[in-house]
Coordinates of C-alpha atoms in Angstrom, one line a residue:
M235 CA -7.4 16.6 -10.8
V236 CA -3.8 16.1 -9.2
E237 CA -3.5 15.4 -5.1
L238 CA -0.2 16.1 -3.7
K239 CA 0.5 13.5 -0.7
R240 CA 3.2 13.9 1.9
L241 CA 4.8 10.5 3.3
R242 CA 7.0 10.5 6.1
N243 CA 10.0 8.0 5.5
R244 CA 10.0 4.8 7.0
E245 CA 13.2 5.4 9.2
A246 CA 12.0 8.7 10.5
S247 CA 10.1 9.5 13.5
V248 CA 8.0 12.5 14.1
L249 CA 10.9 14.4 15.5
N250 CA 13.3 14.3 13.0
R251 CA 11.0 14.4 9.8
P252 CA 11.3 17.9 8.1
R253 CA 8.9 20.6 10.2
I254 CA 7.6 22.4 7.2
S255 CA 4.0 23.6 6.2
M256 CA 2.2 21.4 3.3
E257 CA 1.2 25.0 2.1
L258 CA 4.6 25.2 0.8
D259 CA 4.4 22.3 -1.6
R260 CA 1.3 23.4 -2.7
Y261 CA 2.6 27.0 -3.5
I262 CA 5.8 25.2 -5.8
W263 CA 3.5 22.9 -7.4
D264 CA 0.9 25.3 -8.2
Y265 CA 3.7 27.6 -9.5
I266 CA 5.1 25.1 -11.7
D267 CA 1.5 24.0 -12.6
E268 CA 0.9 27.8 -13.8
K269 CA 4.4 28.6 -15.9
I270 CA 4.9 24.7 -17.5
I271 CA 1.8 21.9 -16.9
K272 CA -0.9 24.2 -18.2
P273 CA 1.7 25.4 -21.1
K274 CA 2.2 22.0 -22.3
K275 CA -1.3 20.6 -21.3
I276 CA -0.6 17.5 -19.5
L277 CA -2.2 15.8 -16.1
E278 CA -5.5 17.1 -17.3
S279 CA -7.2 14.0 -18.1
D280 CA -10.7 14.4 -16.8
K281 CA -10.4 10.8 -16.4
W282 CA -8.1 10.3 -13.6
V283 CA -7.3 12.0 -10.2
Y284 CA -3.3 11.9 -10.1
Q285 CA -1.8 11.6 -6.9
I286 CA 1.6 12.5 -6.3
H287 CA 3.4 11.4 -2.9
I288 CA 6.6 13.3 -2.0
C289 CA 9.0 11.5 0.6
F290 CA 11.8 13.6 1.9
T291 CA 14.9 10.9 3.1
K292 CA 18.0 11.3 4.8
Y293 CA 20.8 10.6 2.1
D294 CA 22.8 7.2 3.3
E295 CA 25.6 6.2 1.4
S296 CA 25.4 2.8 2.2
K297 CA 21.7 2.4 1.4
H298 CA 21.1 4.9 -1.1
K299 CA 23.2 3.4 -3.8
F300 CA 20.9 3.3 -6.8
F301 CA 18.9 5.8 -8.4
T302 CA 16.4 6.7 -11.4
N303 CA 18.3 7.5 -14.7
N304 CA 16.8 11.0 -15.0
E305 CA 18.7 14.2 -15.9
Y306 CA 18.5 15.8 -12.5
N307 CA 20.8 12.4 -11.2
P308 CA 24.8 12.1 -11.8
N309 CA 25.2 9.2 -14.0
F310 CA 22.3 10.3 -16.3
G311 CA 22.6 8.6 -19.4
D312 CA 20.7 8.1 -22.6
N313 CA 20.0 4.3 -22.6
K314 CA 17.5 1.8 -21.4
L315 CA 18.4 1.4 -17.9
D316 CA 16.1 2.5 -15.8
L317 CA 18.3 2.7 -12.2
V318 CA 21.7 3.7 -12.3
E319 CA 24.3 3.4 -9.5
C320 CA 24.6 7.4 -8.3
K321 CA 27.0 8.9 -5.2
L322 CA 26.7 12.6 -4.4
G323 CA 29.5 14.0 -5.5
D324 CA 29.1 17.8 -6.3
S325 CA 25.6 17.6 -5.7
D326 CA 23.4 17.4 -2.3
R327 CA 20.5 15.7 -4.0
L328 CA 19.4 12.3 -5.8
F329 CA 15.8 11.8 -6.8
D330 CA 14.3 8.4 -7.1
L331 CA 11.2 8.9 -9.3
R332 CA 8.4 6.0 -10.8
K333 CA 6.0 6.0 -13.8
F334 CA 2.0 6.5 -12.5
R335 CA 0.5 3.6 -11.6
I336 CA -3.5 2.6 -11.2
L337 CA -4.3 2.6 -7.3
E338 CA -7.7 2.2 -7.2
G339 CA -10.7 2.9 -9.4
N340 CA -9.7 6.2 -11.3
T341 CA -6.7 6.9 -9.3
K342 CA -3.0 7.0 -10.7
F343 CA -0.1 7.9 -8.2
T344 CA 3.4 7.9 -8.3
I345 CA 6.0 8.7 -5.6
I346 CA 9.0 11.5 -5.9
Y347 CA 11.5 10.5 -3.4
V348 CA 14.2 13.4 -2.4
C349 CA 17.3 11.9 -0.9
S350 CA 19.5 14.6 0.8
P351 CA 21.9 14.9 3.6
L352 CA 20.0 18.6 3.9
V353 CA 16.6 16.4 4.9
A354 CA 16.2 16.9 8.8
A355 CA 13.8 18.3 11.2
D356 CA 15.5 22.0 11.4
M357 CA 16.4 22.3 7.7
T358 CA 14.9 25.6 6.4
P359 CA 12.2 26.1 4.4
E360 CA 14.4 27.7 1.8
Q361 CA 16.7 23.9 1.4
Y362 CA 12.9 22.6 1.6
A363 CA 11.8 24.5 -1.7
D364 CA 15.1 24.3 -3.5
L365 CA 14.9 20.5 -3.4
L366 CA 11.0 19.9 -3.5
F367 CA 11.3 22.3 -6.6
D368 CA 13.7 19.9 -8.5
G369 CA 11.7 17.0 -7.3
F370 CA 8.6 17.9 -9.2
G371 CA 11.2 18.9 -12.0
S372 CA 12.8 15.6 -12.3
F373 CA 9.5 13.5 -11.8
L374 CA 8.2 16.2 -15.0
V375 CA 11.0 15.5 -16.9
Y376 CA 11.2 11.7 -16.7
N377 CA 7.6 11.1 -17.0
F378 CA 6.9 13.8 -20.0
K379 CA 9.0 14.0 -23.3
K380 CA 7.3 17.8 -23.5
V381 CA 9.2 18.8 -20.4
R382 CA 12.7 20.0 -20.2
K383 CA 15.1 20.2 -17.5
V384 CA 16.7 24.2 -18.7
E385 CA 12.8 25.1 -18.7
L386 CA 12.4 24.2 -15.4
D387 CA 16.0 25.8 -14.4
E388 CA 14.8 29.3 -16.0
I389 CA 11.4 29.3 -14.1
K390 CA 12.8 28.5 -10.4
E391 CA 14.7 31.9 -10.3
G392 CA 11.2 33.1 -10.2
L393 CA 9.8 31.2 -6.9
S394 CA 9.3 34.3 -4.5
K395 CA 11.5 34.2 -1.5
D396 CA 8.7 36.5 0.7
I397 CA 6.0 33.6 0.0
I398 CA 8.8 30.7 0.8
L399 CA 8.9 32.4 4.3
S400 CA 5.6 33.5 4.6
F401 CA 4.0 29.9 6.1
Q402 CA 4.6 28.8 9.8
F403 CA 8.1 27.8 10.4
P404 CA 8.4 25.0 12.5
A405 CA 4.9 24.3 11.1
S406 CA 2.4 22.2 13.4
L407 CA 1.8 18.7 13.3
E408 CA -1.8 19.4 11.4
K409 CA -0.2 21.9 9.2
Q410 CA 2.8 19.5 8.5
E411 CA 0.1 17.2 6.9
Y412 CA 1.8 13.6 6.6
W413 CA -0.4 11.8 5.1
D414 CA 0.7 8.4 6.6
D415 CA 0.0 10.1 10.2
G416 CA -3.2 7.8 10.0
D417 CA -4.9 7.9 7.2
M418 CA -6.1 5.2 5.4
F419 CA -7.7 3.7 2.5
A420 CA -11.0 2.8 1.9
D421 CA -10.9 -0.5 2.0
G422 CA -8.8 -0.4 5.9
K423 CA -5.3 -1.0 4.8
S424 CA -2.8 1.1 6.0
I425 CA -0.7 2.9 3.6
R426 CA 2.6 1.2 3.9
E427 CA 0.9 -2.0 2.9
Y428 CA 0.5 -0.8 -0.5
Y429 CA 4.3 0.5 -0.7
K430 CA 6.0 -2.7 0.6
N431 CA 8.1 -4.0 -1.9
Y432 CA 7.3 -1.6 -4.6
F433 CA 10.0 0.8 -4.0
H434 CA 13.5 -0.2 -2.5
F435 CA 13.9 2.7 0.1

């Protein structure tokens, strides 16, 4: 089972984070699940709950210099380096990823950081969907050798603009469903305590 969790960037306030309905994240994931994940039989183990945490981050050239060596990022190379120095260049997006880690019990988690100058409170659902699709794509290519970027690029054209624009926008706080608005783990530790010193953003 896969659970999607949306995180607010630590430096972003409630007022300047994307005001997009979490329903859009689920639509994008379900679309990729149908076209890529199920046919390739990945993320299907009954032993684990897979949590995919998504965080949109406003790009800051002075802070955001190193990103996962991934086909979706500039300077991607077939080498053993996991992080490479990246600048936006002609692109408007960079992705920082990790392999799955065991969180507690039968849960594995990872985070996808989507870093772009487009990230803002008023970014449109279409902009958000475009970035998120590539975020999911970069995560799959990075973690599963069966998945190729060219396949994801091909199916991306099939996303429904009508569905993307059908969700409430700007979304209410309840529909945004940012996990770190108040949820806690079962042992009472805040989410930030789990992430402290784990990711460099």
